[in-house]
């Protein structure tokens, strides 16, 4: 497998050498730390477990890991309720374990991103404990406190993303506080300069330690309208969507001032690169329509480097709508804005569940051949599917608060199956969530030994991205979206590649453009692709092929 140096050299061999930061040419792998690898026998993954699996990750061929929160936390929302931003939760290890993980990752050329949770802290965070102590406390204004509405009750109609009112009454101080998520996750007041300064110090704490960037949790939530107007009702509301969708989050999210907040964070991250301390990246979690999403790249001042693009998670799996989605996204990108693609994460159903095993292979090829930075969710490279969780074993607060609506997130957070030994090599104890029932067959050891496995395909695709600048950083052009075929070109310098994906379960013919008729298959998602004959590439059911025109 060619190393990173190979790609750098290839990138530099064009007329004008191009310097591409690692976060553009690289691939990010998301780790849900409770579920990757346990080493202390409590059934919950930990930092030493991640260190133990670094060779697996470099062997897979990813460039960076993003680790969901590992800070001290009461775990009301499994770490997204932080009670100390500058330490490690003992369940995951210690700061020394983290430093060790970081240096081991860096020694392998792997970057490490942390999850920065700036919108809310835990209600156990000392800042909130002080804030709630009295109305006169200097930290009172660090959170969002309001008097009851004139007629009594919550100050406005805002609804928590986990259901129920987003306001919690505090008897002792006689006011409500706002929480976009659980009442154990009070929202910080980002209009307060002291909060900004404290959070900037958090960023510097980790950047100084050497982390390569952050995924920024619910970035579009950070600033709320100054006058806390009611949100308008959502005309498309249906109960099965979950209660938060009763209203449109017009005033509680995506306020213009959030872009200044993002720009300040960006300035901090870029300051490290400017000082010669290496490129650091900010990836923003933002669930918004494309037009609003684009604003997070920034305007006069740069915003985050990579606003996550989650569209593939919910897109209809058909050639034309996908082609429209991709083309519109590409067209909407601002000058210099680098694309992002995601197939799944710890909040959404897994791709193998949504698309099935056969199309999971096509999804892999799509994710890793589109233009932009892909983020892979742990276990998706095995075709891991969602695990039904018996009611008595539910852990996710969202499911516990709004049961049986399909909103639960435990099913996609189950332990990584490493081998066929007891507890799948994940732990010596029963894991915190059940393993997928298929773990005796679907595990890393087994799939690594099968040349035709999805894992082997992921490895090949990742190796190809490394070897071919056309895939990693090349231009993109749509070629075709007829029936079940989605085809596009990737091009860099002299190299032209054609990707043709059969999104269905029947054979398809793809009329190769004239310039590509001499193309030969570089990779198929199935074994050996048929060559192009008479200008036609014959795709088998559920087959994707990459053709190369080089030399
Ligand atoms: C983000 C996280 C999700 C969490 C929520 C509240 O959406 O991805 O897991 O529950 O923020 O922090």
Coordinates of C-alpha atoms and ligand atoms in Angstrom, one line a residue:
X1 CA 0.0 0.0 0.0
X2 CA 1.5 3.4 -0.9
X3 CA 2.2 5.6 2.0
X4 CA 1.2 9.2 2.7
X5 CA 4.5 10.4 1.2
X6 CA 3.5 8.8 -2.1
X7 CA 0.4 10.9 -2.3
X8 CA 2.3 14.0 -1.4
X9 CA 4.8 13.3 -4.1
X10 CA 2.1 12.6 -6.7
X11 CA 0.3 15.8 -5.7
X12 CA 3.5 17.7 -6.2
X13 CA 4.2 16.4 -9.6
X14 CA 1.7 18.5 -11.4
X15 CA 2.9 21.7 -13.1
X16 CA 2.6 23.8 -10.0
X17 CA 3.2 21.8 -6.8
X18 CA 0.1 22.0 -4.6
X19 CA 0.1 21.8 -0.9
X20 CA -3.0 20.1 0.4
X21 CA -3.7 20.1 4.1
X22 CA -4.2 16.6 5.5
X23 CA -7.8 17.2 6.3
X24 CA -8.6 17.7 2.6
X25 CA -6.9 14.6 1.2
X26 CA -7.5 12.4 4.3
X27 CA -10.3 10.3 5.6
X28 CA -11.7 10.7 9.1
X29 CA -12.9 7.7 11.1
X30 CA -15.4 8.3 13.9
X31 CA -14.8 6.3 17.1
X32 CA -17.6 6.0 19.7
X33 CA -15.2 5.3 22.6
X34 CA -17.6 3.3 24.7
X35 CA -17.8 0.8 21.9
X36 CA -14.4 0.3 20.2
X37 CA -12.4 -1.7 22.7
X38 CA -12.5 -2.3 26.4
X39 CA -9.2 -3.0 28.2
X40 CA -10.2 -2.9 31.9
X41 CA -13.0 -5.4 31.9
X42 CA -15.9 -3.1 32.7
X43 CA -17.7 -3.7 29.4
X44 CA -17.2 -0.1 28.3
X45 CA -14.5 0.9 25.8
X46 CA -11.6 3.1 26.9
X47 CA -8.6 5.1 25.6
X48 CA -6.1 2.2 26.1
X49 CA -8.5 0.2 23.9
X50 CA -8.3 2.8 21.1
X51 CA -4.5 2.8 21.4
X52 CA -4.6 -1.0 21.1
X53 CA -6.5 -0.8 17.9
X54 CA -4.4 1.9 16.2
X55 CA -2.7 -0.6 13.9
X56 CA -6.0 -1.8 12.7
X57 CA -6.9 1.8 11.8
X58 CA -3.7 2.5 9.9
X59 CA -4.0 -0.9 8.2
X60 CA -7.5 0.1 7.2
X61 CA -6.0 3.2 5.7
X62 CA -7.7 6.1 7.4
X63 CA -5.9 9.3 8.2
X64 CA -7.6 10.7 11.2
X65 CA -9.8 9.6 14.1
X66 CA -12.5 11.7 15.7
X67 CA -13.3 10.4 19.2
X68 CA -16.8 11.2 20.6
X69 CA -16.6 12.8 24.1
X70 CA -14.1 11.4 26.6
X71 CA -14.3 14.2 29.3
X72 CA -15.6 13.7 32.8
X73 CA -19.3 13.4 32.6
X74 CA -22.3 12.1 34.6
X75 CA -23.1 10.4 31.3
X76 CA -26.8 11.5 31.2
X77 CA -26.2 11.8 27.4
X78 CA -23.1 9.5 27.3
X79 CA -20.5 12.2 27.5
X80 CA -22.3 15.0 25.6
X81 CA -22.9 16.4 29.1
X82 CA -19.4 17.6 30.1
X83 CA -18.6 18.4 33.7
X84 CA -15.0 19.3 33.1
X85 CA -13.8 20.3 29.6
X86 CA -10.1 19.8 30.4
X87 CA -9.8 16.3 31.8
X88 CA -10.6 12.6 31.0
X89 CA -13.5 10.7 32.5
X90 CA -12.0 7.8 34.6
X91 CA -14.2 5.4 32.8
X92 CA -12.1 6.1 29.7
X93 CA -8.7 6.5 31.5
X94 CA -6.5 9.4 32.4
X95 CA -4.9 12.4 30.8
X96 CA -1.7 10.3 30.7
X97 CA -3.6 7.6 28.7
X98 CA -4.8 10.3 26.4
X99 CA -1.2 11.7 25.9
X100 CA 0.0 8.2 25.2
X101 CA -2.8 7.6 22.7
X102 CA -2.0 10.9 20.9
X103 CA 1.7 10.2 20.7
X104 CA 1.1 6.6 19.5
X105 CA -1.4 7.9 16.9
X106 CA 1.0 10.6 15.7
X107 CA 3.9 8.1 15.5
X108 CA 1.8 6.3 13.0
X109 CA 0.9 9.4 11.0
X110 CA -2.7 9.4 12.3
X111 CA -4.4 12.6 13.3
X112 CA -6.6 12.9 16.3
X113 CA -9.8 15.0 16.6
X114 CA -11.7 15.5 19.8
X115 CA -15.4 16.2 20.2
X116 CA -15.9 19.8 21.4
X117 CA -19.3 20.3 23.1
X118 CA -19.6 24.0 23.4
X119 CA -23.4 24.5 23.3
X120 CA -24.1 23.1 26.8
X121 CA -22.3 21.6 29.8
X122 CA -23.5 19.1 32.3
X123 CA -25.6 20.5 35.1
X124 CA -22.9 19.1 37.4
X125 CA -20.2 21.4 35.8
X126 CA -18.9 23.8 38.4
X127 CA -19.9 26.7 36.1
X128 CA -23.5 25.7 36.3
X129 CA -23.4 24.8 40.0
X130 CA -22.3 28.4 40.5
X131 CA -24.7 29.9 38.0
X132 CA -27.7 28.2 39.7
X133 CA -26.5 29.1 43.2
X134 CA -28.2 32.6 43.1
X135 CA -29.3 35.3 40.7
X136 CA -26.4 37.4 42.0
X137 CA -23.7 34.9 41.2
X138 CA -21.1 36.2 38.8
X139 CA -21.7 33.1 36.6
X140 CA -25.5 33.6 36.5
X141 CA -25.2 35.0 33.0
X142 CA -23.1 32.1 31.7
X143 CA -26.3 30.2 31.1
X144 CA -29.7 31.2 29.9
X145 CA -31.9 32.1 32.8
X146 CA -35.4 33.7 32.3
X147 CA -38.4 34.6 34.3
X148 CA -41.6 32.7 33.8
X149 CA -43.9 33.9 31.0
X150 CA -46.2 36.8 32.1
X151 CA -49.1 34.3 32.8
X152 CA -46.7 31.8 34.4
X153 CA -45.1 28.8 32.9
X154 CA -42.0 28.5 30.6
X155 CA -40.7 31.7 29.0
X156 CA -41.5 30.6 25.5
X157 CA -42.6 27.5 23.5
X158 CA -39.2 26.1 22.7
X159 CA -39.0 22.3 22.8
X160 CA -36.1 20.1 23.8
X161 CA -34.6 18.0 21.0
X162 CA -35.2 15.1 23.2
X163 CA -38.9 16.0 23.7
X164 CA -40.7 18.1 26.3
X165 CA -40.2 21.8 27.1
X166 CA -36.7 23.1 26.8
X167 CA -37.1 25.1 30.0
X168 CA -36.4 23.8 33.5
X169 CA -37.8 25.5 36.5
X170 CA -35.3 26.2 39.3
X171 CA -37.3 26.6 42.5
X172 CA -34.5 28.0 44.6
X173 CA -33.7 30.9 42.4
X174 CA -37.2 31.3 40.9
X175 CA -36.2 31.2 37.2
X176 CA -36.2 28.8 34.3
X177 CA -33.0 27.8 32.5
X178 CA -32.9 26.7 28.9
X179 CA -31.7 23.3 27.7
X180 CA -31.9 22.4 24.0
X181 CA -31.3 18.7 25.0
X182 CA -31.7 17.1 28.5
X183 CA -32.4 19.2 31.6
X184 CA -29.0 17.8 32.7
X185 CA -27.4 19.7 29.7
X186 CA -28.0 23.5 30.4
X187 CA -27.2 25.7 27.4
X188 CA -24.3 28.1 27.8
X189 CA -24.7 31.8 26.9
X190 CA -22.5 32.4 24.0
X191 CA -23.4 36.1 23.9
X192 CA -21.4 36.4 27.1
X193 CA -17.7 37.3 26.3
X194 CA -16.6 35.5 29.5
X195 CA -18.1 32.2 28.2
X196 CA -16.4 32.7 24.9
X197 CA -13.1 33.3 26.5
X198 CA -13.4 30.3 28.8
X199 CA -14.3 28.0 25.8
X200 CA -11.4 29.4 23.8
X201 CA -9.1 28.4 26.6
X202 CA -10.6 24.9 26.4
X203 CA -9.7 24.8 22.7
X204 CA -6.1 25.9 23.4
X205 CA -5.8 23.4 26.3
X206 CA -6.2 20.5 23.8
X207 CA -4.5 22.1 20.8
X208 CA -1.5 22.8 23.0
X209 CA -1.5 19.1 24.0
X210 CA -1.3 18.3 20.3
X211 CA -4.8 17.4 19.1
X212 CA -5.3 18.0 15.4
X213 CA -8.7 19.5 15.6
X214 CA -12.3 19.1 16.8
X215 CA -15.7 18.0 15.7
X216 CA -17.8 20.8 17.1
X217 CA -21.1 19.5 18.5
X218 CA -24.4 21.1 17.4
X219 CA -22.6 24.2 16.1
X220 CA -25.8 25.7 14.7
X221 CA -27.4 25.7 18.2
X222 CA -24.8 27.9 19.9
X223 CA -26.5 31.3 19.6
X224 CA -30.2 31.9 20.3
X225 CA -32.3 34.9 19.3
X226 CA -31.7 37.8 21.8
X227 CA -35.4 38.3 22.5
X228 CA -36.4 34.6 22.9
X229 CA -39.4 34.8 20.6
X230 CA -41.7 31.8 20.3
X231 CA -40.8 29.4 17.5
X232 CA -43.4 29.1 14.8
X233 CA -45.4 25.9 14.5
X234 CA -44.2 23.4 12.0
X235 CA -47.0 22.8 9.4
X236 CA -45.4 19.4 8.4
X237 CA -45.4 18.1 12.0
X238 CA -46.4 14.4 12.4
X239 CA -46.1 12.8 15.9
X240 CA -43.8 10.0 14.6
X241 CA -41.2 12.7 13.9
X242 CA -40.7 13.3 17.6
X243 CA -41.9 16.2 19.6
X244 CA -39.1 18.6 18.8
X245 CA -40.6 18.9 15.3
X246 CA -43.8 20.5 16.6
X247 CA -42.1 23.9 16.0
X248 CA -39.5 25.1 13.5
X249 CA -36.4 26.1 15.4
X250 CA -36.3 29.5 13.8
X251 CA -35.3 31.5 16.8
X252 CA -33.6 28.9 18.9
X253 CA -30.9 27.9 16.3
X254 CA -28.9 29.3 13.4
X255 CA -28.7 32.9 14.4
X256 CA -26.5 35.2 12.4
X257 CA -24.2 35.8 15.3
X258 CA -23.2 32.1 15.3
X259 CA -20.9 32.8 12.4
X260 CA -18.7 35.1 14.5
X261 CA -18.5 32.4 17.1
X262 CA -17.3 29.9 14.5
X263 CA -14.9 32.5 13.0
X264 CA -13.3 33.1 16.4
X265 CA -12.8 29.3 16.8
X266 CA -11.3 29.1 13.3
X267 CA -8.9 31.9 14.1
X268 CA -7.6 30.0 17.1
X269 CA -7.2 26.8 15.1
X270 CA -5.5 28.6 12.2
X271 CA -3.2 30.4 14.6
X272 CA -1.5 27.1 15.2
X273 CA -0.9 26.4 11.5
X274 CA 0.3 30.0 11.1
X275 CA 2.8 29.5 13.9
X276 CA 4.1 26.4 12.1
X277 CA 2.5 24.0 14.5
X278 CA 0.6 22.0 11.9
X279 CA -2.8 22.4 10.3
X280 CA -5.6 22.0 12.7
X281 CA -9.2 21.4 11.6
X282 CA -12.7 22.2 12.8
X283 CA -15.5 20.0 11.6
X284 CA -19.0 21.4 12.4
X285 CA -22.0 19.3 13.2
X286 CA -24.8 21.2 11.5
X287 CA -28.1 19.7 10.4
X288 CA -29.5 22.4 8.1
X289 CA -30.6 22.7 4.5
X290 CA -27.7 23.2 2.1
X291 CA -28.0 27.0 1.6
X292 CA -27.9 27.7 5.4
X293 CA -25.2 25.0 5.8
X294 CA -22.9 26.9 3.4
X295 CA -22.8 29.9 5.6
X296 CA -20.8 27.9 8.1
X297 CA -17.8 28.0 5.8
X298 CA -17.8 31.7 6.7
X299 CA -18.1 35.0 4.9
X300 CA -15.7 37.8 5.3
X301 CA -14.1 35.8 8.1
X302 CA -13.6 32.1 7.6
X303 CA -15.9 29.7 9.5
X304 CA -15.2 26.0 10.2
X305 CA -13.1 24.1 7.7
X306 CA -15.7 21.3 7.2
X307 CA -19.3 21.8 7.9
X308 CA -20.5 18.2 8.0
X309 CA -22.7 17.3 5.0
X310 CA -25.2 14.7 6.2
X311 CA -27.3 14.5 3.0
X312 CA -26.3 11.0 2.0
X313 CA -27.8 9.7 5.3
X314 CA -31.3 10.7 4.3
X315 CA -31.1 10.8 0.5
X316 CA -33.3 8.6 -1.6
X317 CA -31.1 5.8 -2.9
X318 CA -31.8 6.4 -6.6
X319 CA -29.5 7.6 -9.3
X320 CA -31.2 10.8 -10.3
X321 CA -32.0 12.3 -6.9
X322 CA -28.5 11.4 -5.8
X323 CA -27.0 13.1 -8.8
X324 CA -29.1 16.2 -8.2
X325 CA -28.1 16.2 -4.5
X326 CA -24.4 15.9 -5.4
X327 CA -24.5 18.5 -8.2
X328 CA -26.5 21.0 -6.1
X329 CA -24.1 20.6 -3.1
X330 CA -21.1 21.1 -5.4
X331 CA -22.7 24.1 -7.0
X332 CA -23.6 25.7 -3.6
X333 CA -20.1 25.4 -2.2
X334 CA -18.5 28.8 -1.7
X335 CA -15.2 29.7 -3.3
X336 CA -12.5 27.5 -1.7
X337 CA -15.1 25.6 0.3
X338 CA -14.0 21.9 0.6
X339 CA -16.8 19.3 0.5
X340 CA -17.6 16.8 3.3
X341 CA -19.5 13.5 3.0
X342 CA -20.9 11.2 5.7
X343 CA -22.8 7.9 5.6
X344 CA -23.5 7.5 9.2
X345 CA -22.8 8.5 12.8
X346 CA -23.7 7.7 16.4
X347 CA -27.1 9.5 16.1
X348 CA -28.4 7.9 12.8
X349 CA -29.3 4.4 11.6
X350 CA -26.4 2.6 10.1
X351 CA -25.9 2.5 6.4
X352 CA -26.1 -1.3 6.2
X353 CA -29.5 -1.1 7.9
X354 CA -30.7 1.7 5.6
X355 CA -29.4 0.3 2.3
X356 CA -28.8 -3.5 3.0
X357 CA -25.5 -5.4 2.6
X358 CA -25.4 -5.4 -1.2
X359 CA -25.7 -1.7 -1.5
X360 CA -23.5 -1.0 1.5
X361 CA -20.6 -1.9 -0.9
X362 CA -21.9 0.7 -3.4
X363 CA -22.2 3.2 -0.6
X364 CA -18.6 2.6 0.4
X365 CA -17.4 3.3 -3.2
X366 CA -19.6 6.4 -3.4
X367 CA -18.4 7.8 0.0
X368 CA -14.7 7.2 -0.9
X369 CA -14.8 8.4 -4.5
X370 CA -16.8 11.6 -4.2
X371 CA -14.9 14.9 -4.1
X372 CA -14.2 15.9 -0.5
X373 CA -13.4 14.6 2.9
X374 CA -15.2 11.4 3.9
X375 CA -16.0 10.5 7.5
X376 CA -16.5 6.9 8.2
X377 CA -18.4 5.6 11.2
X378 CA -16.7 2.7 13.1
X379 CA -18.1 -0.7 12.2
X380 CA -19.6 0.5 8.9
X381 CA -16.5 -1.0 7.2
X382 CA -17.8 -4.4 8.5
X383 CA -21.3 -3.8 7.3
X384 CA -22.4 -3.7 11.0
X385 CA -26.2 -3.1 11.2
X386 CA -28.4 -1.6 13.8
X387 CA -29.0 -3.9 16.8
X388 CA -32.5 -4.1 18.2
X389 CA -32.3 -3.3 21.9
X390 CA -34.8 -5.1 24.3
X391 CA -36.8 -2.4 26.2
X392 CA -35.1 -3.4 29.5
X393 CA -31.6 -2.7 28.1
X394 CA -32.3 0.7 26.6
X395 CA -29.6 3.2 27.6
X396 CA -30.1 6.2 25.3
X397 CA -32.0 9.1 26.9
X398 CA -33.7 10.0 23.7
X399 CA -35.3 6.5 23.5
X400 CA -36.1 6.5 27.2
X401 CA -38.0 9.8 26.9
X402 CA -39.8 9.0 23.7
X403 CA -40.0 5.3 23.5
X404 CA -40.8 3.1 20.4
X405 CA -40.7 5.9 17.8
X406 CA -37.5 4.6 16.3
X407 CA -35.6 7.6 17.7
X408 CA -33.3 5.5 19.9
X409 CA -29.5 5.6 19.2
X410 CA -28.4 2.5 21.1
X411 CA -28.8 0.3 18.0
X412 CA -26.0 2.1 16.2
X413 CA -23.7 2.4 19.1
X414 CA -23.1 -1.3 19.8
X415 CA -19.6 -2.8 20.4
X416 CA -17.1 -3.4 17.6
X417 CA -16.9 -7.2 16.9
X418 CA -13.2 -8.0 16.7
X419 CA -13.1 -11.8 16.6
X420 CA -15.1 -14.9 17.4
X421 CA -13.9 -15.2 21.0
X422 CA -16.2 -14.5 23.9
X423 CA -17.7 -11.0 23.8
X424 CA -16.2 -10.7 20.3
X425 CA -12.8 -9.6 21.6
X426 CA -14.3 -6.3 22.6
X427 CA -14.2 -7.0 26.4
X428 CA -13.7 -9.7 28.9
X429 CA -17.1 -8.8 30.4
X430 CA -20.6 -8.5 29.0
X431 CA -20.6 -5.3 26.9
X432 CA -22.6 -2.2 27.9
X433 CA -24.8 -2.8 24.9
X434 CA -25.5 -6.1 23.2
X435 CA -23.3 -7.2 20.3
X436 CA -25.0 -7.7 17.0
X437 CA -26.2 -11.3 16.8
X438 CA -24.1 -11.8 13.6
X439 CA -20.8 -11.2 15.4
X440 CA -19.5 -14.8 15.1
X441 CA -19.4 -14.3 11.3
X442 CA -19.2 -10.5 11.0
X443 CA -16.1 -9.6 12.9
X444 CA -12.8 -8.0 12.0
X445 CA -10.6 -11.2 12.1
X446 CA -13.0 -13.1 9.9
X447 CA -13.6 -10.4 7.3
X448 CA -9.9 -9.5 7.2
X449 CA -9.2 -13.0 6.0
X450 CA -11.9 -12.9 3.2
X451 CA -10.7 -11.2 0.0
X452 CA -14.3 -10.5 -1.0
X453 CA -15.4 -9.0 2.2
X454 CA -16.7 -5.4 2.7
X455 CA -13.7 -4.8 4.9
X456 CA -11.4 -5.8 2.1
X457 CA -13.2 -3.5 -0.2
X458 CA -12.9 -0.6 2.2
X459 CA -9.2 -1.3 2.5
X460 CA -8.8 -1.3 -1.3
X461 CA -10.8 1.9 -1.7
X462 CA -8.8 3.6 0.9
X463 CA -5.5 2.5 -0.7
X464 CA -6.7 3.7 -4.0
X465 CA -7.5 7.2 -2.6
X466 CA -4.0 7.3 -1.3
X467 CA -2.5 6.2 -4.6
X468 CA -4.6 8.4 -6.9
X469 CA -4.7 12.1 -6.4
X470 CA -7.7 12.2 -8.8
X471 CA -9.7 10.5 -6.1
X472 CA -8.2 12.3 -3.1
X473 CA -8.2 15.9 -4.4
X474 CA -9.2 15.8 -8.1
X475 CA -12.0 17.6 -9.9
X476 CA -15.5 16.1 -10.1
X477 CA -18.0 16.0 -13.0
X478 CA -21.2 14.1 -13.2
X479 CA -21.4 11.8 -16.3
X480 CA -24.7 9.9 -16.1
X481 CA -27.7 9.3 -13.9
X482 CA -30.0 7.0 -15.9
X483 CA -32.1 4.2 -14.4
X484 CA -30.0 2.8 -11.6
X485 CA -26.6 4.0 -12.9
X486 CA -24.8 6.9 -11.2
X487 CA -21.6 7.7 -13.0
X488 CA -19.0 10.5 -12.6
X489 CA -15.5 11.5 -13.4
X490 CA -12.6 12.4 -11.1
X491 CA -9.7 14.1 -12.7
X492 CA -6.3 15.4 -11.6
X493 CA -3.7 16.5 -14.1
X494 CA -3.4 13.8 -16.7
X495 CA -5.3 11.3 -14.8
X496 CA -9.0 10.6 -15.4
X497 CA -11.0 8.1 -13.6
X498 CA -14.6 7.1 -14.1
X499 CA -16.8 5.8 -11.3
X500 CA -20.0 3.9 -12.3
X501 CA -22.3 2.7 -9.6
X502 CA -25.3 0.3 -10.0
X503 CA -27.7 1.4 -7.3
X504 CA -30.1 -1.5 -8.1
X505 CA -30.3 -5.2 -8.1
X506 CA -30.6 -5.7 -11.9
X507 CA -27.8 -5.7 -14.5
X508 CA -27.2 -2.3 -16.0
X509 CA -25.5 -0.9 -19.1
X510 CA -23.4 2.2 -18.8
X511 CA -22.6 3.9 -22.1
X512 CA -19.1 5.1 -21.5
X513 CA -18.3 8.6 -22.9
X514 CA -16.1 8.5 -26.0
X515 CA -13.0 9.8 -24.3
X516 CA -13.2 6.9 -21.8
X517 CA -13.7 4.0 -24.1
X518 CA -10.2 2.7 -23.6
X519 CA -10.7 2.8 -19.9
X520 CA -9.8 -0.4 -17.9
X521 CA -11.3 -1.5 -14.6
X522 CA -9.2 -0.4 -11.7
X523 CA -11.6 -1.8 -9.0
X524 CA -15.0 -3.5 -8.8
X525 CA -17.1 -3.8 -5.7
X526 CA -17.5 -7.4 -6.7
X527 CA -14.7 -9.6 -8.1
X528 CA -13.1 -8.7 -11.5
X529 CA -15.1 -6.2 -13.5
X530 CA -15.9 -6.9 -17.1
X531 CA -13.9 -4.7 -19.5
X532 CA -15.5 -1.9 -21.5
X533 CA -16.8 -3.5 -24.8
X534 CA -18.1 -1.5 -27.7
X535 CA -18.3 1.5 -25.5
X536 CA -20.4 -0.2 -22.9
X537 CA -19.6 -1.1 -19.4
X538 CA -21.9 -3.9 -18.2
X539 CA -22.5 -3.6 -14.5
X540 CA -23.8 -6.6 -12.5
X541 CA -26.5 -6.2 -9.9
X542 CA -25.2 -4.0 -7.1
X543 CA -21.9 -3.5 -8.7
X544 CA -19.7 -0.4 -8.7
X545 CA -16.6 0.0 -11.0
X546 CA -13.8 2.4 -11.2
X547 CA -12.2 2.8 -14.6
X548 CA -8.8 4.3 -15.2
X549 CA -7.6 6.0 -18.3
X550 CA -4.1 6.6 -17.2
X551 CA -1.2 5.3 -19.3
Ligands
LIG1 C1 -25.1 16.0 19.1 C2 -24.5 14.7 19.4 C3 -25.6 13.9 20.1 C4 -25.9 14.5 21.4 C5 -26.4 16.0 21.1 C6 -26.4 16.8 22.4 O1 -26.1 16.0 18.2 O2 -24.1 14.1 18.2 O3 -25.2 12.5 20.3 O4 -26.9 13.8 22.0 O5 -25.5 16.6 20.3 O6 -25.1 17.0 22.8

